[in-house]
Amino acid sequence: MTLIERHKKAAEILPVAGSLIGGERYTSGAVGNFDHINPATGQAQANIALSGTDAVDAAVAAARAAAPGWRNTSGARRREILEKLAELIIKNGEELATISTLENGATMGFGATRFVSMAAEWTRYYAGWADKLDGLVVDTQRDEAFVYTIPEPFGVVGIIITWNAPLLSLAMKTPPALAAGNTVVLKPAEFTPFTSLRFLDLAKEAGLPDGVLNLVIGGPETGAAISAHAGINKISFTGGPSTATKIMQSAANNLVPVLFELGGKGANLVFDDANLAEAIPYSATFSLVNTGQGCALPTRLLVQRGVYDAVVEGVTAVVSQYITGDPLEMTTFAGPLVNDAALQRVSGIIEKAKAEKAGRLVLGGNRPGGELADGFFVDTTIFADVDPQSSLAQNEVFGPVLSIIPFDTEEEAVEIANSTAYGLSNYVQTSDMRRARRLARDLHSGTVGINGTGNMHVGAPFGGVGISGFGREGGREGVMEFVSTKTVLIG
Ligand code: NAD
C-alpha cells in the first residue's frame, strides 16, 4: 500500500467533527464546513463543522445548567466516572492514537501512543482527587467563632488548547476541573478536534452527565468569545504568548482568573563530566521528539567545550539514524508538521538561519521528496555553533530543528540558558550533584530535569515563568487551580 492508501483507509474512523453541546452534536457549522487536511498526505480526509460565537453562548448555557447537579454530585461518584474514563481511554487506546496521528501527524511510535497513556494517567490521577478535596478547621480562641473552610468549584471553566498534543493537553486540564466539581466549555484548535471529540464520547460512556463537558469547535473568534464570556468563571489556556495576552485582556473585563501554559525554549546543559553514553542519545531524541512540536523540549543544546565535538558528532549520528516518514508506521521517529502554515513557518526559519549564518548546518535543512513531498514534512535539522543571541536560538521554532551552542564555564552556560524570555523547562547533564543542585536553583524555569529525565510527572506541578506562563498543572497544585476556598465562621 502507498502512504496515501494507508492514510485513506485509516481515516475511515474519523467522524464529521462538530461541536458537542449539552449532549447534542452539530454536524453542520454556523461558520461553515471545511475539509481537514491529512498532514502526511496533504489530502482532504474528513469534514469539520465550524461553530460560531452563538455556539459559545449555547455551551456556556449548557455548562451553567449542569453546574448545580455536578457540583452536588458526591466526590466518590465523580471519582468513579473519571476512573472509568481513564479505563476507556486505555481500552480505546489504539483508535485514539490513530486518530491523533491522522489529526496532527504525531508518530505512533514516538508520540501518539505515549500521549494516550499519559492522558489516561492524568485522568486516573485526578479521579483520585475528586473525593479528597478537604477543607480546614481553623484553630480559634475559645471565645471566637468556629471557623472552617470548604473547597468549592469556580463554576464554569473555559479550556482553550492548541494542536501539538491535544489529547494530553485536555487531559491535563479537564479531569482536575471536573474532579473539583466544575463544568467545562472546551475548545481545541479548529484543525485538531478529533481526539477531543472522542474524549467526550468516552466521558459520556463513563457516565458523565450531558452538559458537564461541552466541546465547541471553532477558530480564534470562538476562543475570543469564550475568554470574553461573562458566564465563564475561570480560564485555562495552552497556546502561544500573544494569544495569552489577548485572552488576559478580555478576561480582565470580567475579572476572571486565568492559567497559562505557553511556549518554551528549553536549554539542555551538557557538562564535560556528563555520562555521554546516556547524555548523547537522550539529548538527540528528546529535543526532536514529536517532530520538535513540544513546548518543553530541550531545543537548545548547550555543550561544554571539552566534549563539544564529541557531542555534536554523537547527536548528529543518532538523529541521522532516525526515520522521517509515515507517522502511522511504528518505526518512524519524525512525522509531518501539523499543517501547511506550520511547514511554511518552519521552512522560513531554517532558510533565515542559513542566510543569516546563525549557525553551521550539520544535518537536514531541506524537505524530503518522494512520497513525502505532498505532506508537510521537513527533514530533522541540526545547526551547530549557533549564536545564542540569534533569532534561531531565542525564539521557539516548533519544528524538528535543534540548535547546538558551545560554552566554557558554568556561569556562561547559565547566562545563555537564561537569556530568552521563556522559562518553561531546562535540563542538566552532569555527574557533579552539587553542580546539579546549584543549577536547579540558578536556571530560570518552572522545571529543571537532571540527568536524562522527562519534563513532567503527573504528581508534580508543571508550568512556566516569564512568557512561558503562570499557574500549574499536575499534582495537588493542578487541582487547586480549579478550587475556590470558602471560609465559614460560626458564632
Ligand atoms: P495559539 O495561541 O495560536 O492557539 C491556541 C488556541 O487558542 C487555539 O485553540 C486557538 O484557536 C485559540 N485562539 C487563537 N486566538 C485566540 C484568541 N484571540 N482568543 C482566544 N483563543 C484564541 O497557539 P499556537 O501558537 O498555534 O500554539 C503553539 C503554542 O502553544 C506554542 O507557543 C507552544 O509552545 C505552546 N504550547 C504550550 C504548552 C505548555 O503546556 N506550556 C503545550 C503545548 C503548546
Coordinates of C-alpha atoms and ligand atoms in Angstrom, one line a residue:
M1 CA 0.0 0.0 0.0
T2 CA 1.2 3.5 -0.7
L3 CA 1.3 6.2 2.0
I4 CA -1.9 7.8 0.6
E5 CA -3.7 4.4 0.5
R6 CA -2.7 3.6 4.1
H7 CA -3.9 7.0 5.4
K8 CA -7.1 6.9 3.4
K9 CA -8.0 3.6 4.9
A10 CA -7.1 4.7 8.4
A11 CA -9.1 7.9 8.0
E12 CA -12.3 5.9 7.7
I13 CA -12.5 6.1 11.5
L14 CA -12.8 9.9 11.5
P15 CA -16.3 11.2 12.2
V16 CA -17.7 14.5 10.9
A17 CA -16.3 16.8 13.6
G18 CA -18.8 19.2 15.0
S19 CA -19.5 20.9 18.4
L20 CA -20.9 18.7 21.1
I21 CA -23.0 20.9 23.4
G22 CA -25.3 19.6 26.2
G23 CA -25.1 16.1 24.6
E24 CA -26.2 17.4 21.2
R25 CA -23.8 17.0 18.2
Y26 CA -23.7 19.7 15.5
T27 CA -22.6 18.3 12.1
S28 CA -23.1 21.5 10.2
G29 CA -21.4 24.6 11.4
A30 CA -22.7 28.2 11.6
V31 CA -19.4 29.3 10.1
G32 CA -19.4 26.5 7.5
N33 CA -18.0 23.1 7.0
F34 CA -14.4 22.7 5.8
D35 CA -12.0 19.9 4.9
H36 CA -9.5 18.5 7.3
I37 CA -6.2 18.0 5.6
N38 CA -4.1 15.0 6.5
P39 CA -0.7 16.4 7.3
A40 CA 1.2 13.3 5.9
T41 CA -0.5 13.3 2.5
G42 CA -1.7 16.9 2.1
Q43 CA -5.1 15.5 1.1
A44 CA -8.6 16.1 2.5
Q45 CA -9.6 13.3 4.8
A46 CA -12.6 14.4 6.8
N47 CA -15.0 17.2 7.4
I48 CA -15.2 19.7 10.2
A49 CA -18.3 21.8 11.1
L50 CA -17.0 25.1 12.4
S51 CA -19.2 26.7 15.0
G52 CA -19.5 30.4 15.6
T53 CA -19.8 32.5 18.7
D54 CA -23.5 31.5 19.2
A55 CA -22.3 28.0 20.0
V56 CA -20.2 29.5 22.8
D57 CA -23.4 31.0 24.3
A58 CA -25.1 27.7 24.0
A59 CA -22.2 25.8 25.5
V60 CA -21.9 28.2 28.4
A61 CA -25.7 28.0 29.0
A62 CA -25.5 24.1 29.0
A63 CA -22.5 24.2 31.4
R64 CA -24.3 26.6 33.7
A65 CA -27.4 24.4 33.7
A66 CA -25.4 21.3 34.5
A67 CA -23.3 23.1 37.2
P68 CA -25.6 22.6 40.3
G69 CA -26.1 18.9 39.6
W70 CA -22.4 18.3 39.1
R71 CA -21.2 20.3 42.0
N72 CA -23.6 18.4 44.2
T73 CA -22.6 15.0 42.9
S74 CA -20.6 13.3 45.5
G75 CA -16.8 13.2 45.2
A76 CA -16.9 9.4 45.2
R77 CA -19.2 9.4 42.1
R78 CA -17.1 12.0 40.3
R79 CA -14.1 9.8 41.0
E80 CA -15.9 6.7 39.8
I81 CA -16.8 8.4 36.5
L82 CA -13.2 9.7 35.9
E83 CA -11.7 6.3 36.8
K84 CA -14.0 4.7 34.3
L85 CA -13.0 7.3 31.7
A86 CA -9.3 6.5 32.3
E87 CA -10.1 2.8 31.7
L88 CA -12.0 3.6 28.5
I89 CA -9.0 5.7 27.2
I90 CA -6.7 2.7 27.6
K91 CA -9.3 0.3 26.2
N92 CA -9.7 2.5 23.1
G93 CA -6.0 3.4 23.0
E94 CA -5.1 2.2 19.6
E95 CA -8.1 4.0 18.0
L96 CA -7.3 7.2 19.9
A97 CA -3.6 7.0 18.9
T98 CA -4.5 6.5 15.3
I99 CA -6.9 9.5 15.4
S100 CA -4.2 11.5 17.0
T101 CA -1.8 10.6 14.2
L102 CA -4.3 11.5 11.5
E103 CA -5.2 14.7 13.3
N104 CA -1.8 16.3 13.6
G105 CA 0.8 13.9 12.3
A106 CA 2.1 12.7 15.7
T107 CA 4.0 9.5 15.1
M108 CA 2.5 6.3 16.5
G109 CA 5.9 5.0 17.8
F110 CA 7.3 8.2 19.4
G111 CA 4.2 10.4 20.1
A112 CA 0.6 9.3 19.7
T113 CA 0.7 6.1 21.7
R114 CA 2.5 7.8 24.6
F115 CA 0.0 10.7 24.6
V116 CA -2.8 8.2 25.0
S117 CA -1.2 6.5 28.0
M118 CA -0.4 9.9 29.5
A119 CA -4.0 11.1 29.0
A120 CA -5.2 8.0 30.9
E121 CA -2.6 8.5 33.6
W122 CA -3.6 12.2 34.2
T123 CA -7.3 11.3 34.2
R124 CA -6.8 8.5 36.7
Y125 CA -4.6 10.6 38.9
Y126 CA -7.2 13.4 39.1
A127 CA -10.0 10.9 39.6
G128 CA -8.3 10.2 42.8
W129 CA -8.5 13.8 44.0
A130 CA -12.3 14.1 43.5
D131 CA -13.1 12.7 46.9
K132 CA -10.0 14.1 48.7
L133 CA -10.5 17.8 48.5
D134 CA -10.8 18.6 52.2
G135 CA -11.2 21.9 53.9
L136 CA -9.5 23.1 57.1
V137 CA -10.7 23.6 60.6
V138 CA -9.0 26.8 61.9
D139 CA -7.8 26.9 65.4
T140 CA -9.5 29.9 67.0
Q141 CA -9.5 31.2 70.6
R142 CA -12.3 29.7 72.6
D143 CA -14.4 32.9 72.6
E144 CA -14.3 33.3 68.9
A145 CA -16.3 31.8 66.1
F146 CA -15.8 28.2 64.9
V147 CA -14.0 28.6 61.6
Y148 CA -13.7 26.1 58.7
T149 CA -13.1 26.2 55.0
I150 CA -14.9 24.5 52.1
P151 CA -13.3 23.8 48.8
E152 CA -15.7 24.9 46.1
P153 CA -15.7 24.8 42.3
F154 CA -15.4 28.1 40.4
G155 CA -18.4 27.2 38.3
V156 CA -17.8 27.0 34.5
V157 CA -14.2 26.7 33.3
G158 CA -13.3 27.7 29.8
I159 CA -10.5 25.4 28.5
I160 CA -8.7 26.5 25.3
I161 CA -5.9 24.3 23.9
T162 CA -3.6 24.1 21.0
W163 CA -2.8 21.4 18.4
N164 CA 0.5 19.8 19.2
A165 CA -0.7 17.2 21.7
P166 CA -4.4 18.0 22.1
L167 CA -5.4 14.7 23.9
L168 CA -2.7 15.2 26.5
S169 CA -3.4 19.0 26.9
L170 CA -7.0 18.5 27.5
A171 CA -6.3 15.6 30.0
M172 CA -4.0 17.9 31.9
K173 CA -6.9 20.4 32.4
T174 CA -10.3 18.8 32.1
P175 CA -10.1 15.9 34.7
P176 CA -8.9 18.2 37.5
A177 CA -11.5 20.8 36.6
L178 CA -14.2 18.1 36.7
A179 CA -12.8 16.5 39.8
A180 CA -13.2 19.8 41.7
G181 CA -16.8 20.0 40.6
N182 CA -16.6 22.5 37.8
T183 CA -18.4 22.2 34.5
V184 CA -16.4 22.9 31.3
V185 CA -16.5 24.5 27.9
L186 CA -13.6 23.1 25.9
K187 CA -12.2 24.5 22.6
P188 CA -9.5 22.6 20.8
A189 CA -7.6 24.2 17.9
E190 CA -10.0 24.1 14.9
F191 CA -7.8 21.8 12.9
T192 CA -7.3 19.2 15.7
P193 CA -10.9 18.5 17.0
F194 CA -11.0 14.7 16.6
T195 CA -9.3 13.4 19.8
S196 CA -11.2 15.9 21.9
L197 CA -14.5 14.7 20.4
R198 CA -13.6 11.1 21.1
F199 CA -12.6 12.0 24.7
L200 CA -16.1 13.5 25.1
D201 CA -17.8 10.3 23.7
L202 CA -15.8 8.2 26.2
A203 CA -16.7 10.6 29.0
K204 CA -20.4 10.1 28.2
E205 CA -19.9 6.3 28.1
A206 CA -18.2 6.6 31.5
G207 CA -21.3 8.2 32.9
L208 CA -20.6 12.0 32.7
P209 CA -23.9 13.8 32.5
D210 CA -24.7 15.8 29.4
G211 CA -23.8 19.5 29.8
V212 CA -21.0 18.9 32.3
L213 CA -18.3 18.9 29.5
N214 CA -19.1 20.7 26.3
L215 CA -17.0 21.0 23.1
V216 CA -17.0 23.9 20.8
I217 CA -15.2 23.6 17.5
G218 CA -14.1 26.9 16.2
G219 CA -11.3 29.2 15.4
P220 CA -9.7 32.3 17.2
E221 CA -13.0 34.2 17.2
T222 CA -14.7 31.3 19.1
G223 CA -11.8 31.3 21.6
A224 CA -12.1 35.0 22.0
A225 CA -15.8 34.6 22.7
I226 CA -15.1 32.1 25.5
S227 CA -12.5 34.4 27.1
A228 CA -14.8 37.4 27.0
H229 CA -17.9 35.5 28.2
A230 CA -19.5 36.7 31.4
G231 CA -20.7 33.2 32.2
I232 CA -17.2 31.7 32.4
N233 CA -15.6 31.7 35.8
K234 CA -12.0 30.6 35.2
I235 CA -9.9 30.1 32.0
S236 CA -7.2 27.6 31.5
F237 CA -5.2 28.1 28.2
T238 CA -2.4 26.2 26.4
G239 CA -1.0 28.0 23.4
G240 CA 1.2 30.9 22.4
P241 CA 2.1 34.0 24.4
S242 CA 0.5 36.5 22.0
T243 CA -2.9 34.7 22.2
A244 CA -2.5 34.6 26.0
T245 CA -2.1 38.4 26.1
K246 CA -5.4 38.8 24.2
I247 CA -7.2 36.3 26.5
M248 CA -5.9 38.0 29.6
Q249 CA -7.2 41.4 28.3
S250 CA -10.7 40.1 27.6
A251 CA -10.8 38.1 30.8
A252 CA -9.9 41.2 32.7
N253 CA -13.2 42.8 31.7
N254 CA -15.0 40.2 33.8
L255 CA -12.1 39.8 36.4
V256 CA -11.9 36.1 35.5
P257 CA -8.7 34.3 36.7
V258 CA -6.5 32.7 34.1
L259 CA -4.0 29.8 34.0
F260 CA -1.5 30.0 31.1
E261 CA 0.7 27.2 29.7
L262 CA 2.6 28.9 27.0
G263 CA 5.7 28.2 24.9
G264 CA 9.3 27.4 25.8
K265 CA 12.9 27.4 24.5
G266 CA 14.4 24.9 26.8
A267 CA 18.2 24.6 27.3
N268 CA 19.9 21.3 27.9
L269 CA 23.3 21.9 29.5
V270 CA 25.8 19.1 28.9
F271 CA 29.0 19.4 31.0
D272 CA 32.4 17.8 30.4
D273 CA 31.8 15.4 33.3
A274 CA 28.4 14.1 31.9
N275 CA 27.9 10.4 31.1
L276 CA 28.0 10.9 27.4
A277 CA 26.8 7.3 26.6
E278 CA 23.5 8.4 28.2
A279 CA 23.5 12.1 27.5
I280 CA 24.0 11.9 23.7
P281 CA 21.1 9.7 22.8
Y282 CA 18.9 11.4 25.4
S283 CA 19.7 14.9 24.1
A284 CA 19.3 13.9 20.4
T285 CA 15.9 12.1 20.9
F286 CA 14.3 14.4 23.4
S287 CA 15.0 17.6 21.5
L288 CA 13.3 16.4 18.4
V289 CA 10.5 14.1 19.6
N290 CA 7.0 14.9 18.3
T291 CA 8.8 16.4 15.4
G292 CA 10.0 19.2 17.7
Q293 CA 6.4 20.4 18.3
G294 CA 6.6 20.5 22.1
C295 CA 6.7 23.5 24.4
A296 CA 9.0 21.9 27.0
L297 CA 11.5 20.2 24.7
P298 CA 15.3 21.0 25.1
T299 CA 15.7 22.6 21.7
R300 CA 18.9 24.5 22.7
L301 CA 21.7 22.0 23.4
L302 CA 24.5 23.8 25.3
V303 CA 27.7 21.8 25.4
Q304 CA 30.9 22.4 27.4
R305 CA 33.9 22.9 25.2
G306 CA 35.8 19.8 26.3
V307 CA 33.1 17.4 25.0
Y308 CA 31.7 19.7 22.3
D309 CA 32.9 18.0 19.2
A310 CA 32.1 14.5 20.6
V311 CA 28.6 15.6 21.4
V312 CA 27.9 17.3 18.1
E313 CA 29.2 14.3 16.3
G314 CA 27.3 11.8 18.5
V315 CA 24.0 13.7 18.5
T316 CA 24.2 14.1 14.7
A317 CA 24.9 10.3 14.3
V318 CA 21.9 9.4 16.5
V319 CA 19.5 11.8 14.6
S320 CA 20.8 10.6 11.2
Q321 CA 19.5 7.1 12.1
Y322 CA 16.0 8.3 12.8
I323 CA 13.4 7.9 10.1
T324 CA 11.3 10.8 8.9
G325 CA 8.2 9.4 7.2
D326 CA 4.8 7.8 7.6
P327 CA 3.6 8.6 11.1
L328 CA 1.4 5.5 11.1
E329 CA 4.5 3.3 11.0
M330 CA 5.8 2.4 14.5
T331 CA 9.4 2.8 13.4
T332 CA 9.0 6.4 12.2
F333 CA 10.6 9.0 14.5
A334 CA 9.6 12.3 12.9
G335 CA 6.2 12.8 11.1
P336 CA 4.9 15.8 9.2
L337 CA 4.2 19.2 10.7
V338 CA 0.6 19.9 11.6
N339 CA -0.4 21.9 8.5
D340 CA 0.9 23.9 5.6
A341 CA 1.1 27.1 7.6
A342 CA 3.5 25.4 10.1
L343 CA 5.5 24.0 7.2
Q344 CA 5.9 27.5 5.6
R345 CA 6.8 29.0 9.0
V346 CA 9.4 26.3 9.9
S347 CA 10.9 26.2 6.4
G348 CA 11.2 30.0 6.6
I349 CA 13.0 29.8 10.0
I350 CA 15.5 27.3 8.5
E351 CA 16.2 29.4 5.4
K352 CA 16.6 32.6 7.5
A353 CA 19.1 30.8 9.8
K354 CA 21.1 29.6 6.8
A355 CA 21.0 33.1 5.2
E356 CA 22.0 34.9 8.4
K357 CA 24.6 32.2 9.2
A358 CA 23.0 31.8 12.7
G359 CA 24.9 28.5 12.9
R360 CA 26.6 25.8 10.9
L361 CA 24.2 23.4 9.3
V362 CA 25.3 19.9 10.1
L363 CA 22.2 17.9 9.3
G364 CA 18.9 18.3 7.3
G365 CA 17.8 21.8 6.4
N366 CA 15.6 20.6 3.5
R367 CA 12.3 19.0 2.7
P368 CA 12.1 15.2 1.9
G369 CA 11.0 14.2 -1.5
G370 CA 9.4 11.1 -2.9
E371 CA 6.1 10.1 -1.4
L372 CA 6.6 12.6 1.4
A373 CA 6.7 15.6 -1.0
D374 CA 3.0 16.3 -0.8
G375 CA 2.8 16.2 3.1
F376 CA 4.0 18.8 5.5
F377 CA 7.4 17.2 6.1
V378 CA 10.7 18.9 7.0
D379 CA 14.0 17.0 7.5
T380 CA 15.2 16.7 11.1
T381 CA 17.7 19.6 11.1
I382 CA 20.7 20.4 13.3
F383 CA 22.7 23.6 13.5
A384 CA 25.9 23.7 15.5
D385 CA 28.0 26.7 16.7
V386 CA 24.7 28.6 17.0
D387 CA 24.9 32.3 18.0
P388 CA 23.0 32.3 21.4
Q389 CA 21.5 35.7 20.6
S390 CA 20.3 34.8 17.1
S391 CA 16.6 34.6 16.3
L392 CA 17.1 30.8 15.9
A393 CA 18.3 30.5 19.4
Q394 CA 16.0 33.0 21.0
N395 CA 12.6 32.1 19.5
E396 CA 10.5 28.9 19.5
V397 CA 10.8 27.0 16.2
F398 CA 8.1 24.4 17.0
G399 CA 9.6 22.1 14.4
P400 CA 12.4 19.5 14.1
V401 CA 15.3 21.9 14.5
L402 CA 18.0 21.6 17.1
S403 CA 20.5 24.4 17.9
I404 CA 23.8 23.4 19.5
I405 CA 25.8 26.1 21.3
P406 CA 29.2 25.8 22.9
F407 CA 30.2 27.2 26.4
D408 CA 33.2 27.3 28.6
T409 CA 32.1 27.9 32.2
E410 CA 29.0 27.1 34.3
E411 CA 28.4 30.8 34.7
E412 CA 28.4 31.3 30.9
A413 CA 26.0 28.3 30.4
V414 CA 23.6 29.8 32.9
E415 CA 23.7 33.2 31.3
I416 CA 23.0 31.7 27.8
A417 CA 20.2 29.4 29.2
N418 CA 18.5 32.3 31.0
S419 CA 18.8 34.7 28.0
T420 CA 15.5 34.0 26.4
A421 CA 12.1 35.5 27.6
Y422 CA 10.8 31.9 28.1
G423 CA 11.1 29.8 31.2
L424 CA 9.3 26.5 31.0
S425 CA 11.8 23.6 31.2
N426 CA 15.6 23.4 31.4
Y427 CA 17.9 20.3 31.6
V428 CA 21.3 19.5 33.0
Q429 CA 23.6 16.5 32.3
T430 CA 26.5 16.2 34.8
S431 CA 27.9 13.7 37.2
D432 CA 28.6 16.5 39.8
M433 CA 25.5 16.5 42.0
R434 CA 26.5 19.7 43.8
R435 CA 26.6 21.5 40.5
A436 CA 23.2 19.9 39.6
R437 CA 21.7 21.3 42.8
R438 CA 23.2 24.7 42.1
L439 CA 21.8 24.8 38.6
A440 CA 18.4 23.6 39.8
R441 CA 18.3 27.0 41.6
D442 CA 20.0 29.2 39.0
L443 CA 18.1 28.2 35.9
H444 CA 15.1 30.4 35.2
S445 CA 12.2 27.9 34.6
G446 CA 9.3 26.1 36.1
T447 CA 11.0 22.8 35.7
V448 CA 14.6 21.6 35.8
G449 CA 15.3 18.0 34.6
I450 CA 18.6 16.5 35.7
N451 CA 20.4 13.5 34.0
G452 CA 18.1 12.1 31.5
T453 CA 14.6 12.8 32.9
G454 CA 11.4 13.6 31.2
N455 CA 9.8 17.1 31.6
M456 CA 6.8 16.3 33.7
H457 CA 5.3 14.0 36.2
V458 CA 1.5 13.8 36.8
G459 CA 2.0 14.1 40.6
A460 CA 4.2 17.2 40.3
P461 CA 3.4 20.8 39.3
F462 CA 4.3 21.7 35.7
G463 CA 4.2 25.3 34.3
G464 CA 6.3 28.2 33.4
V465 CA 7.8 31.5 34.5
G466 CA 8.4 34.6 32.2
I467 CA 6.5 34.4 29.0
S468 CA 6.0 30.7 29.4
G469 CA 3.0 31.5 31.6
F470 CA 1.8 31.0 35.1
G471 CA -0.3 28.6 37.1
R472 CA 0.5 24.9 37.4
E473 CA -0.8 21.7 36.1
G474 CA -0.1 18.4 37.8
G475 CA -0.1 17.3 41.4
R476 CA -2.1 19.0 44.1
E477 CA -1.5 22.4 42.7
G478 CA -3.1 21.3 39.4
V479 CA -6.4 20.6 41.1
M480 CA -6.3 23.6 43.4
E481 CA -6.2 25.8 40.3
F482 CA -9.9 24.9 39.9
V483 CA -10.9 25.3 43.6
S484 CA -12.2 28.4 45.2
T485 CA -11.8 28.3 49.0
K486 CA -14.8 29.5 51.1
T487 CA -14.4 30.3 54.8
V488 CA -17.3 29.7 57.2
L489 CA -17.4 31.4 60.6
I490 CA -20.0 30.1 63.1
G491 CA -20.7 32.2 66.2
Ligands
NAD1 P1 -2.4 29.7 19.5 O1 -2.1 30.6 20.7 O2 -2.4 30.4 18.2 O3 -3.7 28.9 19.6 C1 -4.1 28.1 20.7 C2 -5.6 28.1 20.9 O4 -6.1 29.4 21.1 C3 -6.4 27.6 19.7 O5 -7.4 26.8 20.2 C4 -6.8 28.9 19.0 O6 -8.0 28.7 18.2 C5 -7.1 29.7 20.2 N1 -7.1 31.2 19.9 C6 -6.5 31.8 19.0 N2 -6.7 33.2 19.1 C7 -7.4 33.3 20.2 C8 -8.0 34.5 20.8 N3 -7.8 35.7 20.4 N4 -8.7 34.3 22.0 C9 -8.9 33.1 22.4 N5 -8.4 31.9 21.9 C10 -7.7 32.1 20.7 O7 -1.3 28.6 19.6 P2 -0.2 28.2 18.7 O8 0.7 29.4 18.6 O9 -0.7 27.7 17.4 O10 0.3 27.0 19.5 C11 1.6 26.8 19.8 C12 2.0 27.4 21.1 O11 1.5 26.6 22.2 C13 3.5 27.4 21.2 O12 3.9 28.6 21.8 C14 3.7 26.3 22.2 O13 4.9 26.3 22.9 C15 2.5 26.4 23.1 N6 2.3 25.2 23.9 C16 2.5 25.2 25.3 C17 2.3 24.1 26.0 C18 2.5 24.1 27.5 O14 2.0 23.3 28.2 N7 3.3 25.1 28.1 C19 1.9 22.9 25.4 C20 1.8 22.9 24.1 C21 1.9 24.1 23.3

